[in-house]
Amino acid sequence: MGVTDKLPADDQDYRSSHLERGSRYDANLAESPFDAYMSGWERKLLPQVIRQHFPGGVQRYLDFACGTGRITEQVVPFAKQSVAVDISPSMIEEARKKCPQTTFHLADLTTQNPDLGGSFDLVSSFRFFGNAQDELREGALRAITQRMAPGGHLLINSHRNPRALYALFDRLTGGNTGSMDLHLPKLRALLDRHGLSIVSMRPIGAWMYRTSLMLTTKVDDARAVRNEARFSGEMFASIAPDLILVARKR
Ligand SMILES: C[S@@+](CC[C@H](N)C(=O)[O-])C[C@H]1O[C@@H](n2cnc3c(N)ncnc32)[C@H](O)[C@@H]1O
């Protein structure tokens, strides 16, 4: 589970993790049971989250580290203008097919400064912060916040939480959840350093306390639907394996 976007063992810079993965990325996500579960629940919840914070729609939207456009295509219907950036040519090639009305830039915003046409009311970045190394997390947030309008919103997920119930249980029983380090207090402090305050959190999978549950539960299983509703409160965010989080620029 969650194996589809880890750092390659011999490569400690997440920037190069997906340079050639574009053609297989969506299929890999679909084949990995818990990745598919998280992705499915993100797809169910995103419209609600966007409507909650942007009842009148989004003027200008940026998807940072857009990959194959998995999230871009879900937000685009709510946005008047959309721009997406990724460092990987093969990922962007796939994204272009899904989002013909979006402007794409092949760039690393932490080291390059392409003209993105102005500031953004909403910036998303999914399956990025949990994977990236600290230096890249900081650089990405510097680049993102520079391009956010005052009062703009950041929409991210955090899917590699070492304090998720299943990860704690796994370690207690001799497992190894390895390189996961982005727990909620660390994420909150990271956002805070960049002038971002959390305004909403929607946990996903907080009730899954064992790896076996994560490997067998399908998005629309009746038990999953019941438990996702029961464990949807923000108090479960710190033990959830995935989290949709919205932060506002102060
Ligand atoms: C796991 S994929 C996530 C893609 C997409 N956001 C999603 O949720 O499906 C992570 C993406 O981050 C991109 N990436 C890594 N470092 C980057 C950087 N410095 N600037 C832009 N994209 C970057 C990778 O190329 C890859 O496409």
mmCIF file of C-alpha atoms and ligand atoms in Angstrom:
data_model
loop_
_atom_site.group_PDB
_atom_site.id
_atom_site.type_symbol
_atom_site.label_atom_id
_atom_site.label_comp_id
_atom_site.label_asym_id
_atom_site.label_seq_id
_atom_site.Cartn_x
_atom_site.Cartn_y
_atom_site.Cartn_z
ATOM 1 C CA MET A 1 0.000 0.000 0.000
ATOM 2 C CA GLY A 2 1.101 3.521 -0.686
ATOM 3 C CA VAL A 3 4.073 2.187 -2.573
ATOM 4 C CA THR A 4 3.407 3.812 -5.887
ATOM 5 C CA ASP A 5 5.114 7.119 -5.223
ATOM 6 C CA LYS A 6 7.907 6.532 -2.737
ATOM 7 C CA LEU A 7 11.416 7.831 -3.279
ATOM 8 C CA PRO A 8 13.538 5.463 -5.318
ATOM 9 C CA ALA A 9 16.009 3.873 -2.873
ATOM 10 C CA ASP A 10 19.040 5.292 -4.646
ATOM 11 C CA ASP A 11 17.598 8.761 -5.045
ATOM 12 C CA GLN A 12 17.010 11.069 -2.141
ATOM 13 C CA ASP A 13 15.625 13.997 -4.155
ATOM 14 C CA TYR A 14 11.900 13.581 -4.794
ATOM 15 C CA ARG A 15 12.189 15.892 -7.798
ATOM 16 C CA SER A 16 13.387 13.021 -9.970
ATOM 17 C CA SER A 17 10.990 10.389 -8.606
ATOM 18 C CA HIS A 18 8.436 10.477 -11.451
ATOM 19 C CA LEU A 19 10.385 11.627 -14.488
ATOM 20 C CA GLU A 20 9.533 8.494 -16.455
ATOM 21 C CA ARG A 21 6.498 7.182 -14.617
ATOM 22 C CA GLY A 22 3.735 9.016 -16.505
ATOM 23 C CA SER A 23 2.451 6.162 -18.643
ATOM 24 C CA ARG A 24 2.048 3.782 -15.659
ATOM 25 C CA TYR A 25 1.133 6.161 -12.818
ATOM 26 C CA ASP A 26 -2.676 6.002 -13.007
ATOM 27 C CA ALA A 27 -2.659 2.228 -13.488
ATOM 28 C CA ASN A 28 -0.263 1.730 -10.559
ATOM 29 C CA LEU A 29 -2.497 3.809 -8.305
ATOM 30 C CA ALA A 30 -5.563 1.820 -9.359
ATOM 31 C CA GLU A 31 -3.809 -1.528 -8.780
ATOM 32 C CA SER A 32 -2.595 -0.734 -5.269
ATOM 33 C CA PRO A 33 -5.608 -1.365 -2.969
ATOM 34 C CA PHE A 34 -5.113 1.387 -0.417
ATOM 35 C CA ASP A 35 -3.874 3.940 -2.947
ATOM 36 C CA ALA A 36 -7.074 3.260 -4.909
ATOM 37 C CA TYR A 37 -9.118 3.608 -1.710
ATOM 38 C CA MET A 38 -7.555 6.976 -0.810
ATOM 39 C CA SER A 39 -7.872 8.229 -4.365
ATOM 40 C CA GLY A 40 -11.528 7.136 -4.493
ATOM 41 C CA TRP A 41 -12.406 8.935 -1.260
ATOM 42 C CA GLU A 42 -10.501 12.042 -2.323
ATOM 43 C CA ARG A 43 -12.608 12.045 -5.485
ATOM 44 C CA LYS A 44 -15.826 11.729 -3.449
ATOM 45 C CA LEU A 45 -14.897 14.466 -0.969
ATOM 46 C CA LEU A 46 -13.142 17.088 -3.094
ATOM 47 C CA PRO A 47 -16.296 18.694 -4.561
ATOM 48 C CA GLN A 48 -17.698 19.177 -1.039
ATOM 49 C CA VAL A 49 -14.442 20.650 0.236
ATOM 50 C CA ILE A 50 -14.135 23.060 -2.702
ATOM 51 C CA ARG A 51 -17.777 24.197 -2.457
ATOM 52 C CA GLN A 52 -17.331 24.765 1.298
ATOM 53 C CA HIS A 53 -14.415 27.183 0.767
ATOM 54 C CA PHE A 54 -15.354 28.561 -2.676
ATOM 55 C CA PRO A 55 -19.163 28.751 -2.808
ATOM 56 C CA GLY A 56 -18.928 31.150 -5.769
ATOM 57 C CA GLY A 57 -16.248 29.135 -7.615
ATOM 58 C CA VAL A 58 -12.518 29.703 -8.017
ATOM 59 C CA GLN A 59 -11.134 32.517 -10.159
ATOM 60 C CA ARG A 60 -7.549 31.254 -10.700
ATOM 61 C CA TYR A 61 -6.410 27.757 -9.759
ATOM 62 C CA LEU A 62 -2.896 26.254 -9.735
ATOM 63 C CA ASP A 63 -2.133 22.543 -9.344
ATOM 64 C CA PHE A 64 1.459 22.241 -8.100
ATOM 65 C CA ALA A 65 3.097 18.870 -8.856
ATOM 66 C CA CYS A 66 0.031 18.018 -10.939
ATOM 67 C CA GLY A 67 1.378 14.669 -12.119
ATOM 68 C CA THR A 68 -1.035 13.043 -14.568
ATOM 69 C CA GLY A 69 -3.766 15.562 -13.707
ATOM 70 C CA ARG A 70 -5.627 13.279 -11.277
ATOM 71 C CA ILE A 71 -6.578 16.213 -9.035
ATOM 72 C CA THR A 72 -6.397 18.934 -11.723
ATOM 73 C CA GLU A 73 -9.300 17.395 -13.628
ATOM 74 C CA GLN A 74 -11.440 17.285 -10.473
ATOM 75 C CA VAL A 75 -10.896 20.957 -9.580
ATOM 76 C CA VAL A 76 -11.059 22.399 -13.115
ATOM 77 C CA PRO A 77 -14.909 22.325 -13.252
ATOM 78 C CA PHE A 78 -14.938 24.749 -10.293
ATOM 79 C CA ALA A 79 -12.333 27.166 -11.712
ATOM 80 C CA LYS A 80 -12.507 29.919 -14.342
ATOM 81 C CA GLN A 81 -8.778 29.589 -15.145
ATOM 82 C CA SER A 82 -6.476 26.697 -14.388
ATOM 83 C CA VAL A 83 -2.717 26.308 -14.521
ATOM 84 C CA ALA A 84 -0.717 23.203 -13.642
ATOM 85 C CA VAL A 85 2.995 22.644 -13.053
ATOM 86 C CA ASP A 86 5.111 19.523 -12.827
ATOM 87 C CA ILE A 87 8.765 18.685 -13.253
ATOM 88 C CA SER A 88 8.117 15.426 -15.136
ATOM 89 C CA PRO A 89 7.508 15.501 -18.921
ATOM 90 C CA SER A 90 5.906 12.047 -18.930
ATOM 91 C CA MET A 91 3.437 12.956 -16.140
ATOM 92 C CA ILE A 92 2.433 16.248 -17.798
ATOM 93 C CA GLU A 93 1.938 14.473 -21.112
ATOM 94 C CA GLU A 94 -0.806 12.360 -19.481
ATOM 95 C CA ALA A 95 -2.317 15.369 -17.687
ATOM 96 C CA ARG A 96 -2.671 17.346 -20.932
ATOM 97 C CA LYS A 97 -4.972 14.634 -22.317
ATOM 98 C CA LYS A 98 -7.347 14.956 -19.327
ATOM 99 C CA CYS A 99 -7.415 18.750 -19.046
ATOM 100 C CA PRO A 100 -7.400 20.397 -22.482
ATOM 101 C CA GLN A 101 -8.434 23.791 -21.091
ATOM 102 C CA THR A 102 -5.589 23.939 -18.520
ATOM 103 C CA THR A 103 -2.277 25.715 -19.167
ATOM 104 C CA PHE A 104 0.638 23.411 -18.314
ATOM 105 C CA HIS A 105 4.197 24.340 -17.388
ATOM 106 C CA LEU A 106 7.063 21.873 -17.233
ATOM 107 C CA ALA A 107 9.075 23.464 -14.437
ATOM 108 C CA ASP A 108 10.444 23.217 -10.926
ATOM 109 C CA LEU A 109 9.028 26.275 -9.172
ATOM 110 C CA THR A 110 11.594 25.854 -6.393
ATOM 111 C CA THR A 111 14.397 26.729 -8.835
ATOM 112 C CA GLN A 112 12.675 28.324 -11.849
ATOM 113 C CA ASN A 113 10.318 31.235 -12.222
ATOM 114 C CA PRO A 114 8.040 30.761 -15.246
ATOM 115 C CA ASP A 115 5.345 33.378 -15.910
ATOM 116 C CA LEU A 116 2.142 31.775 -14.590
ATOM 117 C CA GLY A 117 -0.001 34.793 -15.460
ATOM 118 C CA GLY A 118 -0.608 36.243 -11.994
ATOM 119 C CA SER A 119 -1.557 35.055 -8.513
ATOM 120 C CA PHE A 120 -3.901 32.239 -7.530
ATOM 121 C CA ASP A 121 -6.922 31.991 -5.191
ATOM 122 C CA LEU A 122 -6.509 28.242 -4.865
ATOM 123 C CA VAL A 123 -3.383 26.079 -5.088
ATOM 124 C CA SER A 124 -3.586 22.306 -4.733
ATOM 125 C CA SER A 125 -0.830 19.769 -4.263
ATOM 126 C CA PHE A 126 -1.685 16.119 -3.685
ATOM 127 C CA ARG A 127 0.590 13.166 -2.910
ATOM 128 C CA PHE A 128 3.501 15.582 -2.796
ATOM 129 C CA PHE A 129 4.189 16.822 0.739
ATOM 130 C CA GLY A 130 4.073 13.360 2.320
ATOM 131 C CA ASN A 131 6.686 12.121 -0.142
ATOM 132 C CA ALA A 132 9.027 15.096 -0.570
ATOM 133 C CA GLN A 133 12.129 15.592 1.565
ATOM 134 C CA ASP A 134 12.173 18.524 4.023
ATOM 135 C CA GLU A 135 14.203 20.826 1.773
ATOM 136 C CA LEU A 136 11.742 20.323 -1.094
ATOM 137 C CA ARG A 137 8.717 20.789 1.186
ATOM 138 C CA GLU A 138 10.096 24.156 2.319
ATOM 139 C CA GLY A 139 11.036 25.235 -1.216
ATOM 140 C CA ALA A 140 7.647 24.219 -2.591
ATOM 141 C CA LEU A 141 5.761 26.177 0.060
ATOM 142 C CA ARG A 142 7.957 29.242 -0.550
ATOM 143 C CA ALA A 143 7.195 29.015 -4.275
ATOM 144 C CA ILE A 144 3.489 28.364 -3.729
ATOM 145 C CA THR A 145 2.850 31.103 -1.161
ATOM 146 C CA GLN A 146 4.671 33.678 -3.335
ATOM 147 C CA ARG A 147 2.105 32.941 -6.017
ATOM 148 C CA MET A 148 -0.988 32.916 -3.778
ATOM 149 C CA ALA A 149 -3.337 35.907 -3.617
ATOM 150 C CA PRO A 150 -3.835 37.440 -0.143
ATOM 151 C CA GLY A 151 -6.314 35.233 1.694
ATOM 152 C CA GLY A 152 -5.761 32.492 -0.894
ATOM 153 C CA HIS A 153 -6.240 28.834 -0.048
ATOM 154 C CA LEU A 154 -3.937 25.819 -0.231
ATOM 155 C CA LEU A 155 -5.586 22.421 -0.715
ATOM 156 C CA ILE A 156 -3.349 19.403 -0.058
ATOM 157 C CA ASN A 157 -3.483 15.853 1.117
ATOM 158 C CA SER A 158 -1.173 14.180 3.594
ATOM 159 C CA HIS A 159 -1.075 10.448 2.967
ATOM 160 C CA ARG A 160 2.074 9.215 4.703
ATOM 161 C CA ASN A 161 1.260 9.813 8.357
ATOM 162 C CA PRO A 162 3.549 7.805 10.668
ATOM 163 C CA ARG A 163 0.985 8.294 13.464
ATOM 164 C CA ALA A 164 -1.861 6.713 11.530
ATOM 165 C CA LEU A 165 -3.388 3.922 13.621
ATOM 166 C CA TYR A 166 -2.348 1.219 11.182
ATOM 167 C CA ALA A 167 1.260 2.497 11.166
ATOM 168 C CA LEU A 168 1.453 2.503 14.989
ATOM 169 C CA PHE A 169 -0.042 -0.991 15.104
ATOM 170 C CA ASP A 170 2.298 -2.146 12.363
ATOM 171 C CA ARG A 171 5.372 -0.944 14.258
ATOM 172 C CA LEU A 172 4.137 -2.506 17.513
ATOM 173 C CA THR A 173 3.905 -5.854 15.753
ATOM 174 C CA GLY A 174 7.386 -5.635 14.244
ATOM 175 C CA GLY A 175 6.526 -3.983 10.910
ATOM 176 C CA ASN A 176 8.359 -1.073 9.421
ATOM 177 C CA THR A 177 6.525 1.969 8.103
ATOM 178 C CA GLY A 178 9.953 3.228 7.195
ATOM 179 C CA SER A 179 10.452 6.669 5.829
ATOM 180 C CA MET A 180 7.082 8.194 6.700
ATOM 181 C CA ASP A 181 7.663 11.342 8.756
ATOM 182 C CA LEU A 182 4.937 13.880 8.053
ATOM 183 C CA HIS A 183 2.684 13.647 11.109
ATOM 184 C CA LEU A 184 0.103 16.344 11.742
ATOM 185 C CA PRO A 185 2.098 18.509 14.225
ATOM 186 C CA LYS A 186 5.027 18.549 11.768
ATOM 187 C CA LEU A 187 2.728 19.477 8.881
ATOM 188 C CA ARG A 188 1.013 22.195 10.924
ATOM 189 C CA ALA A 189 4.395 23.711 11.898
ATOM 190 C CA LEU A 190 5.584 23.557 8.273
ATOM 191 C CA LEU A 191 2.489 25.389 7.039
ATOM 192 C CA ASP A 192 2.701 27.897 9.870
ATOM 193 C CA ARG A 193 6.321 28.793 8.970
ATOM 194 C CA HIS A 194 5.024 29.794 5.550
ATOM 195 C CA GLY A 195 2.172 31.949 6.827
ATOM 196 C CA LEU A 196 -0.544 29.337 6.306
ATOM 197 C CA SER A 197 -3.213 28.517 8.906
ATOM 198 C CA ILE A 198 -5.221 25.309 8.707
ATOM 199 C CA VAL A 199 -8.921 26.041 8.193
ATOM 200 C CA SER A 200 -10.315 22.550 7.596
ATOM 201 C CA MET A 201 -9.280 18.911 7.751
ATOM 202 C CA ARG A 202 -11.128 15.854 6.472
ATOM 203 C CA PRO A 203 -9.559 12.546 7.541
ATOM 204 C CA ILE A 204 -9.765 9.491 5.289
ATOM 205 C CA GLY A 205 -9.382 5.935 6.570
ATOM 206 C CA ALA A 206 -8.937 6.912 10.233
ATOM 207 C CA TRP A 207 -10.852 3.797 11.309
ATOM 208 C CA MET A 208 -8.502 1.397 9.554
ATOM 209 C CA TYR A 209 -6.291 0.194 12.342
ATOM 210 C CA ARG A 210 -4.791 -2.794 10.539
ATOM 211 C CA THR A 211 -2.979 -3.200 7.266
ATOM 212 C CA SER A 212 -5.248 -6.129 6.380
ATOM 213 C CA LEU A 213 -8.287 -3.808 6.400
ATOM 214 C CA MET A 214 -6.514 -1.418 4.066
ATOM 215 C CA LEU A 215 -5.679 -4.159 1.609
ATOM 216 C CA THR A 216 -9.217 -5.510 1.344
ATOM 217 C CA THR A 217 -11.638 -2.568 1.748
ATOM 218 C CA LYS A 218 -13.139 -1.078 -1.414
ATOM 219 C CA VAL A 219 -14.181 2.572 -1.699
ATOM 220 C CA ASP A 220 -17.911 1.852 -1.837
ATOM 221 C CA ASP A 221 -18.120 -1.019 0.670
ATOM 222 C CA ALA A 222 -21.059 -0.388 3.023
ATOM 223 C CA ARG A 223 -18.752 -0.641 6.039
ATOM 224 C CA ALA A 224 -16.354 1.881 4.525
ATOM 225 C CA VAL A 225 -19.129 4.371 3.791
ATOM 226 C CA ARG A 226 -20.470 4.010 7.354
ATOM 227 C CA ASN A 227 -17.051 4.319 8.992
ATOM 228 C CA GLU A 228 -15.817 7.199 6.839
ATOM 229 C CA ALA A 229 -18.875 9.150 8.040
ATOM 230 C CA ARG A 230 -18.293 8.137 11.676
ATOM 231 C CA PHE A 231 -14.601 9.064 11.590
ATOM 232 C CA SER A 232 -14.902 12.244 9.521
ATOM 233 C CA GLY A 233 -14.357 14.655 12.443
ATOM 234 C CA GLU A 234 -11.205 16.764 12.640
ATOM 235 C CA MET A 235 -10.291 15.082 15.941
ATOM 236 C CA PHE A 236 -9.363 11.986 13.912
ATOM 237 C CA ALA A 237 -6.961 13.867 11.626
ATOM 238 C CA SER A 238 -3.851 13.027 13.647
ATOM 239 C CA ILE A 239 -4.420 9.241 13.326
ATOM 240 C CA ALA A 240 -5.666 9.151 9.737
ATOM 241 C CA PRO A 241 -3.593 7.562 6.966
ATOM 242 C CA ASP A 242 -4.872 10.210 4.537
ATOM 243 C CA LEU A 243 -6.105 13.720 5.114
ATOM 244 C CA ILE A 244 -7.566 16.437 2.906
ATOM 245 C CA LEU A 245 -6.425 19.712 4.403
ATOM 246 C CA VAL A 246 -7.202 23.322 3.529
ATOM 247 C CA ALA A 247 -5.005 26.161 4.796
ATOM 248 C CA ARG A 248 -5.450 29.892 4.311
ATOM 249 C CA LYS A 249 -2.699 32.430 3.669
ATOM 250 C CA ARG A 250 -2.559 34.905 6.544
HETATM 251 C C1 LIG B 1 3.003 11.198 -6.571
HETATM 252 S S1 LIG B 1 2.972 12.359 -7.856
HETATM 253 C C2 LIG B 1 1.439 13.191 -7.517
HETATM 254 C C3 LIG B 1 0.769 13.687 -8.743
HETATM 255 C C4 LIG B 1 -0.610 14.285 -8.523
HETATM 256 N N1 LIG B 1 -0.549 15.495 -7.752
HETATM 257 C C5 LIG B 1 -1.525 13.285 -7.857
HETATM 258 O O1 LIG B 1 -1.944 13.508 -6.709
HETATM 259 O O2 LIG B 1 -1.843 12.262 -8.468
HETATM 260 C C6 LIG B 1 4.145 13.566 -7.349
HETATM 261 C C7 LIG B 1 4.507 14.533 -8.458
HETATM 262 O O3 LIG B 1 5.379 15.544 -7.934
HETATM 263 C C8 LIG B 1 6.195 15.961 -9.002
HETATM 264 N N2 LIG B 1 7.284 16.783 -8.501
HETATM 265 C C9 LIG B 1 8.296 16.419 -7.696
HETATM 266 N N3 LIG B 1 9.082 17.474 -7.433
HETATM 267 C C10 LIG B 1 8.534 18.535 -8.097
HETATM 268 C C11 LIG B 1 8.901 19.905 -8.220
HETATM 269 N N4 LIG B 1 9.974 20.404 -7.598
HETATM 270 N N5 LIG B 1 8.110 20.711 -8.971
HETATM 271 C C12 LIG B 1 7.026 20.212 -9.609
HETATM 272 N N6 LIG B 1 6.644 18.921 -9.532
HETATM 273 C C13 LIG B 1 7.391 18.101 -8.782
HETATM 274 C C14 LIG B 1 6.597 14.646 -9.642
HETATM 275 O O4 LIG B 1 7.126 14.800 -10.928
HETATM 276 C C15 LIG B 1 5.257 13.901 -9.616
HETATM 277 O O5 LIG B 1 4.541 14.093 -10.803
#
